PDB file of C-alpha atoms in Angstrom:
ATOM      1  CA  UNK A   1     219.325 201.960 375.933  1.00 30.00           C
ATOM      2  CA  UNK A   2     221.362 198.845 375.214  1.00 35.00           C
ATOM      3  CA  UNK A   3     222.007 198.130 378.893  1.00 33.00           C
ATOM      4  CA  UNK A   4     218.285 197.936 379.465  1.00 36.00           C
ATOM      5  CA  UNK A   5     217.856 195.611 376.500  1.00 38.00           C
ATOM      6  CA  UNK A   6     220.688 193.357 377.622  1.00 38.00           C
ATOM      7  CA  UNK A   7     219.363 193.180 381.169  1.00 35.00           C
ATOM      8  CA  UNK A   8     215.837 192.582 379.958  1.00 40.00           C
ATOM      9  CA  UNK A   9     216.627 189.879 377.445  1.00 42.00           C
ATOM     10  CA  UNK A  10     219.098 188.000 379.604  1.00 44.00           C
ATOM     11  CA  UNK A  11     217.121 187.946 382.808  1.00 46.00           C
ATOM     12  CA  UNK A  12     214.324 185.911 384.301  1.00 50.00           C
ATOM     13  CA  UNK A  13     212.037 188.733 383.195  1.00 50.00           C
ATOM     14  CA  UNK A  14     212.391 187.533 379.582  1.00 50.00           C
ATOM     15  CA  UNK A  15     211.106 184.124 380.611  1.00 55.00           C
ATOM     16  CA  UNK A  16     208.239 185.717 382.537  1.00 58.00           C
ATOM     17  CA  UNK A  17     207.180 187.580 379.395  1.00 59.00           C
ATOM     18  CA  UNK A  18     207.372 184.448 377.214  1.00 62.00           C
ATOM     19  CA  UNK A  19     209.795 186.240 374.900  1.00 59.00           C
ATOM     20  CA  UNK A  20     211.510 182.996 373.962  1.00 60.00           C
ATOM     21  CA  UNK A  21     208.231 181.796 372.456  1.00 64.00           C
ATOM     22  CA  UNK A  22     208.112 184.917 370.279  1.00 63.00           C
ATOM     23  CA  UNK A  23     211.678 184.729 368.971  1.00 67.00           C
ATOM     24  CA  UNK A  24     212.337 183.272 365.552  1.00 71.00           C
ATOM     25  CA  UNK A  25     215.869 182.794 364.260  1.00 74.00           C
ATOM     26  CA  UNK A  26     216.442 182.735 360.537  1.00 77.00           C
ATOM     27  CA  UNK A  27     219.580 182.602 358.456  1.00 82.00           C
ATOM     28  CA  UNK A  28     219.183 184.494 355.192  1.00 84.00           C
ATOM     29  CA  UNK A  29     220.792 187.059 352.916  1.00 89.00           C
ATOM     30  CA  UNK A  30     219.374 190.280 354.328  1.00 90.00           C
ATOM     31  CA  UNK A  31     219.779 192.050 350.985  1.00 91.00           C
ATOM     32  CA  UNK A  32     217.611 189.419 349.266  1.00 91.00           C
ATOM     33  CA  UNK A  33     215.153 188.799 352.092  1.00 90.00           C
ATOM     34  CA  UNK A  34     211.949 190.794 352.118  1.00 91.00           C
ATOM     35  CA  UNK A  35     209.447 191.536 354.865  1.00 91.00           C
ATOM     36  CA  UNK A  36     206.264 193.528 354.735  1.00 92.00           C
ATOM     37  CA  UNK A  37     206.240 197.188 355.622  1.00 95.00           C
ATOM     38  CA  UNK A  38     206.170 198.167 359.298  1.00 94.00           C
ATOM     39  CA  UNK A  39     206.721 194.640 360.632  1.00 89.00           C
ATOM     40  CA  UNK A  40     209.258 195.287 363.390  1.00 89.00           C
ATOM     41  CA  UNK A  41     209.532 197.384 366.525  1.00 90.00           C
ATOM     42  CA  UNK A  42     213.306 196.901 366.776  1.00 90.00           C
ATOM     43  CA  UNK A  43     216.072 195.814 364.407  1.00 92.00           C
ATOM     44  CA  UNK A  44     219.426 195.069 366.079  1.00 91.00           C
ATOM     45  CA  UNK A  45     222.801 194.328 364.527  1.00 92.00           C
ATOM     46  CA  UNK A  46     226.137 193.768 366.256  1.00 91.00           C
ATOM     47  CA  UNK A  47     229.367 193.456 364.280  1.00 90.00           C
ATOM     48  CA  UNK A  48     227.586 192.237 361.137  1.00 90.00           C
ATOM     49  CA  UNK A  49     227.201 195.172 358.800  1.00 94.00           C
ATOM     50  CA  UNK A  50     230.946 195.423 358.180  1.00 95.00           C
ATOM     51  CA  UNK A  51     230.307 192.556 355.739  1.00 93.00           C
ATOM     52  CA  UNK A  52     227.744 194.523 353.687  1.00 94.00           C
ATOM     53  CA  UNK A  53     228.830 196.996 351.051  1.00 94.00           C
ATOM     54  CA  UNK A  54     225.321 198.095 350.067  1.00 95.00           C
ATOM     55  CA  UNK A  55     224.596 199.759 353.407  1.00 95.00           C
ATOM     56  CA  UNK A  56     222.308 202.458 351.993  1.00 94.00           C
ATOM     57  CA  UNK A  57     220.177 199.813 350.278  1.00 95.00           C
ATOM     58  CA  UNK A  58     219.992 197.863 353.535  1.00 95.00           C
ATOM     59  CA  UNK A  59     219.134 200.949 355.599  1.00 97.00           C
ATOM     60  CA  UNK A  60     216.273 201.708 353.192  1.00 97.00           C
ATOM     61  CA  UNK A  61     214.929 198.189 353.828  1.00 96.00           C
ATOM     62  CA  UNK A  62     215.220 198.699 357.570  1.00 96.00           C
ATOM     63  CA  UNK A  63     213.306 201.976 357.199  1.00 97.00           C
ATOM     64  CA  UNK A  64     210.454 200.151 355.414  1.00 96.00           C
ATOM     65  CA  UNK A  65     210.407 197.215 357.810  1.00 94.00           C
ATOM     66  CA  UNK A  66     210.258 199.276 360.998  1.00 94.00           C
ATOM     67  CA  UNK A  67     207.000 200.439 362.490  1.00 93.00           C
ATOM     68  CA  UNK A  68     206.579 204.190 363.093  1.00 95.00           C
ATOM     69  CA  UNK A  69     208.937 205.233 365.926  1.00 94.00           C
ATOM     70  CA  UNK A  70     210.671 201.842 365.538  1.00 94.00           C
ATOM     71  CA  UNK A  71     214.278 201.513 366.655  1.00 95.00           C
ATOM     72  CA  UNK A  72     217.317 200.463 364.651  1.00 96.00           C
ATOM     73  CA  UNK A  73     220.282 199.660 366.908  1.00 95.00           C
ATOM     74  CA  UNK A  74     223.674 199.030 365.318  1.00 96.00           C
ATOM     75  CA  UNK A  75     227.015 198.302 366.950  1.00 94.00           C
ATOM     76  CA  UNK A  76     229.751 198.040 364.358  1.00 95.00           C
ATOM     77  CA  UNK A  77     233.343 198.790 363.423  1.00 95.00           C
ATOM     78  CA  UNK A  78     234.200 202.230 362.117  1.00 97.00           C
ATOM     79  CA  UNK A  79     237.442 203.608 360.733  1.00 97.00           C
ATOM     80  CA  UNK A  80     239.342 206.778 360.031  1.00 96.00           C
ATOM     81  CA  UNK A  81     239.012 208.853 356.879  1.00 96.00           C
ATOM     82  CA  UNK A  82     240.262 207.362 353.597  1.00 94.00           C
ATOM     83  CA  UNK A  83     243.485 209.388 353.474  1.00 95.00           C
ATOM     84  CA  UNK A  84     244.414 208.255 357.031  1.00 96.00           C
ATOM     85  CA  UNK A  85     244.099 204.489 356.396  1.00 96.00           C
ATOM     86  CA  UNK A  86     247.328 202.571 356.711  1.00 95.00           C
ATOM     87  CA  UNK A  87     248.524 199.869 354.350  1.00 95.00           C
ATOM     88  CA  UNK A  88     248.084 197.373 357.212  1.00 93.00           C
ATOM     89  CA  UNK A  89     244.452 198.419 357.725  1.00 96.00           C
ATOM     90  CA  UNK A  90     243.686 198.243 354.006  1.00 96.00           C
ATOM     91  CA  UNK A  91     245.140 194.725 353.869  1.00 95.00           C
ATOM     92  CA  UNK A  92     243.172 193.668 356.981  1.00 95.00           C
ATOM     93  CA  UNK A  93     239.898 194.981 355.520  1.00 96.00           C
ATOM     94  CA  UNK A  94     240.561 193.365 352.124  1.00 96.00           C
ATOM     95  CA  UNK A  95     241.560 189.978 353.595  1.00 94.00           C
ATOM     96  CA  UNK A  96     238.346 189.886 355.622  1.00 94.00           C
ATOM     97  CA  UNK A  97     236.196 191.446 352.874  1.00 95.00           C
ATOM     98  CA  UNK A  98     235.132 194.188 355.305  1.00 96.00           C
ATOM     99  CA  UNK A  99     233.451 197.428 354.358  1.00 96.00           C
ATOM    100  CA  UNK A 100     234.377 199.586 357.340  1.00 97.00           C
ATOM    101  CA  UNK A 101     233.399 203.217 357.024  1.00 96.00           C
ATOM    102  CA  UNK A 102     234.296 206.427 358.841  1.00 97.00           C
ATOM    103  CA  UNK A 103     232.003 207.362 361.732  1.00 96.00           C
ATOM    104  CA  UNK A 104     230.508 210.432 360.022  1.00 96.00           C
ATOM    105  CA  UNK A 105     229.889 208.571 356.751  1.00 96.00           C
ATOM    106  CA  UNK A 106     228.108 205.726 358.546  1.00 96.00           C
ATOM    107  CA  UNK A 107     225.886 208.163 360.462  1.00 97.00           C
ATOM    108  CA  UNK A 108     225.209 210.177 357.288  1.00 97.00           C
ATOM    109  CA  UNK A 109     224.020 207.069 355.417  1.00 96.00           C
ATOM    110  CA  UNK A 110     221.576 206.313 358.229  1.00 97.00           C
ATOM    111  CA  UNK A 111     220.318 209.909 358.299  1.00 97.00           C
ATOM    112  CA  UNK A 112     220.008 209.964 354.491  1.00 97.00           C
ATOM    113  CA  UNK A 113     217.547 207.076 354.622  1.00 96.00           C
ATOM    114  CA  UNK A 114     215.322 208.994 357.023  1.00 96.00           C
ATOM    115  CA  UNK A 115     216.482 207.902 360.471  1.00 98.00           C
ATOM    116  CA  UNK A 116     216.961 210.202 363.425  1.00 98.00           C
ATOM    117  CA  UNK A 117     220.411 209.112 364.566  1.00 97.00           C
ATOM    118  CA  UNK A 118     222.202 209.269 367.886  1.00 97.00           C
ATOM    119  CA  UNK A 119     225.745 208.027 367.291  1.00 96.00           C
ATOM    120  CA  UNK A 120     228.523 207.316 369.772  1.00 95.00           C
ATOM    121  CA  UNK A 121     232.141 206.461 369.088  1.00 94.00           C
ATOM    122  CA  UNK A 122     232.956 203.855 371.733  1.00 93.00           C
ATOM    123  CA  UNK A 123     236.711 203.636 371.131  1.00 91.00           C
ATOM    124  CA  UNK A 124     237.703 203.609 374.845  1.00 92.00           C
ATOM    125  CA  UNK A 125     235.173 200.866 375.602  1.00 90.00           C
ATOM    126  CA  UNK A 126     236.321 198.902 372.541  1.00 90.00           C
ATOM    127  CA  UNK A 127     239.994 199.173 373.566  1.00 93.00           C
ATOM    128  CA  UNK A 128     239.124 198.030 377.080  1.00 93.00           C
ATOM    129  CA  UNK A 129     237.185 195.084 375.667  1.00 90.00           C
ATOM    130  CA  UNK A 130     240.095 194.070 373.441  1.00 91.00           C
ATOM    131  CA  UNK A 131     242.458 194.228 376.422  1.00 95.00           C
ATOM    132  CA  UNK A 132     240.083 191.983 378.407  1.00 94.00           C
ATOM    133  CA  UNK A 133     239.872 189.477 375.534  1.00 92.00           C
ATOM    134  CA  UNK A 134     243.655 189.351 375.235  1.00 95.00           C
ATOM    135  CA  UNK A 135     244.022 188.865 379.014  1.00 95.00           C
ATOM    136  CA  UNK A 136     241.388 186.133 379.085  1.00 94.00           C
ATOM    137  CA  UNK A 137     243.027 184.293 376.207  1.00 94.00           C
ATOM    138  CA  UNK A 138     246.455 184.592 377.808  1.00 96.00           C
ATOM    139  CA  UNK A 139     245.073 183.263 381.113  1.00 95.00           C
ATOM    140  CA  UNK A 140     243.859 180.107 379.329  1.00 95.00           C
ATOM    141  CA  UNK A 141     246.916 179.700 377.115  1.00 96.00           C
ATOM    142  CA  UNK A 142     247.794 176.138 378.183  1.00 96.00           C
ATOM    143  CA  UNK A 143     244.239 174.836 377.783  1.00 94.00           C
ATOM    144  CA  UNK A 144     243.787 176.721 374.523  1.00 94.00           C
ATOM    145  CA  UNK A 145     246.963 175.279 372.993  1.00 95.00           C
ATOM    146  CA  UNK A 146     245.954 171.755 374.085  1.00 95.00           C
ATOM    147  CA  UNK A 147     242.583 172.151 372.370  1.00 94.00           C
ATOM    148  CA  UNK A 148     243.734 174.083 369.312  1.00 94.00           C
ATOM    149  CA  UNK A 149     247.406 174.863 368.684  1.00 95.00           C
ATOM    150  CA  UNK A 150     250.230 177.222 369.543  1.00 96.00           C
ATOM    151  CA  UNK A 151     249.944 178.632 366.035  1.00 97.00           C
ATOM    152  CA  UNK A 152     246.234 179.447 366.529  1.00 95.00           C
ATOM    153  CA  UNK A 153     246.971 181.024 369.917  1.00 96.00           C
ATOM    154  CA  UNK A 154     249.611 183.297 368.396  1.00 96.00           C
ATOM    155  CA  UNK A 155     247.308 184.142 365.479  1.00 94.00           C
ATOM    156  CA  UNK A 156     244.514 185.301 367.818  1.00 94.00           C
ATOM    157  CA  UNK A 157     246.847 187.246 370.112  1.00 96.00           C
ATOM    158  CA  UNK A 158     248.388 188.993 367.089  1.00 95.00           C
ATOM    159  CA  UNK A 159     244.984 189.703 365.542  1.00 92.00           C
ATOM    160  CA  UNK A 160     243.588 191.255 368.736  1.00 92.00           C
ATOM    161  CA  UNK A 161     246.827 193.137 369.487  1.00 95.00           C
ATOM    162  CA  UNK A 162     246.837 194.602 365.967  1.00 94.00           C
ATOM    163  CA  UNK A 163     243.178 195.562 366.341  1.00 92.00           C
ATOM    164  CA  UNK A 164     243.968 197.220 369.691  1.00 94.00           C
ATOM    165  CA  UNK A 165     246.840 199.146 368.109  1.00 95.00           C
ATOM    166  CA  UNK A 166     244.578 200.335 365.261  1.00 95.00           C
ATOM    167  CA  UNK A 167     241.981 201.403 367.823  1.00 93.00           C
ATOM    168  CA  UNK A 168     244.482 203.352 369.906  1.00 93.00           C
ATOM    169  CA  UNK A 169     245.781 205.056 366.724  1.00 94.00           C
ATOM    170  CA  UNK A 170     242.260 205.983 365.580  1.00 94.00           C
ATOM    171  CA  UNK A 171     242.446 203.775 362.481  1.00 96.00           C
ATOM    172  CA  UNK A 172     239.760 201.264 363.504  1.00 95.00           C
ATOM    173  CA  UNK A 173     237.256 201.776 366.298  1.00 94.00           C
ATOM    174  CA  UNK A 174     233.764 200.781 367.287  1.00 94.00           C
ATOM    175  CA  UNK A 175     230.541 202.772 367.257  1.00 96.00           C
ATOM    176  CA  UNK A 176     226.994 202.508 368.504  1.00 95.00           C
ATOM    177  CA  UNK A 177     224.110 203.934 366.452  1.00 97.00           C
ATOM    178  CA  UNK A 178     220.660 204.380 367.975  1.00 97.00           C
ATOM    179  CA  UNK A 179     218.227 205.233 365.191  1.00 97.00           C
ATOM    180  CA  UNK A 180     214.538 206.049 365.283  1.00 97.00           C
ATOM    181  CA  UNK A 181     212.202 205.914 362.334  1.00 96.00           C
TER     182      UNK A 181
END
């Protein structure tokens, strides 16, 4: 599970295994980039796929790129059904060019490309995280304003508070998808 991965990759054990020597970072358009079939054991994405509208096309690529029994791990925003979206949420998604989908739709797209999917709606965790971020920002208000501005401070507080409100109302939440090829 993700806790194991986080502990493994951010511990001395990672250094012992020479993982840092095996990591390669690349910036590319994932929809244009190609890799050979069955190249990866794990593909991980956190808060990135909300920017991609062609999710099914991308999931098909992930399916090709993963080795048999490979893992696709996605943590991303989800939203309510279309008829439940508020004007505020629609504006937020449009301004940020987000493609945020309902939980069931997201899971269905993954399943439709051949993945076995275990999906979890992590709304309570997400709300707790947003509350922590707001508290941390508020606790550094003076330093933040000195470095940036009062306007930027207010913008971030409002953005996170609005996100928290959408989460508590079920409009925008966060999900975790563990997929196996």
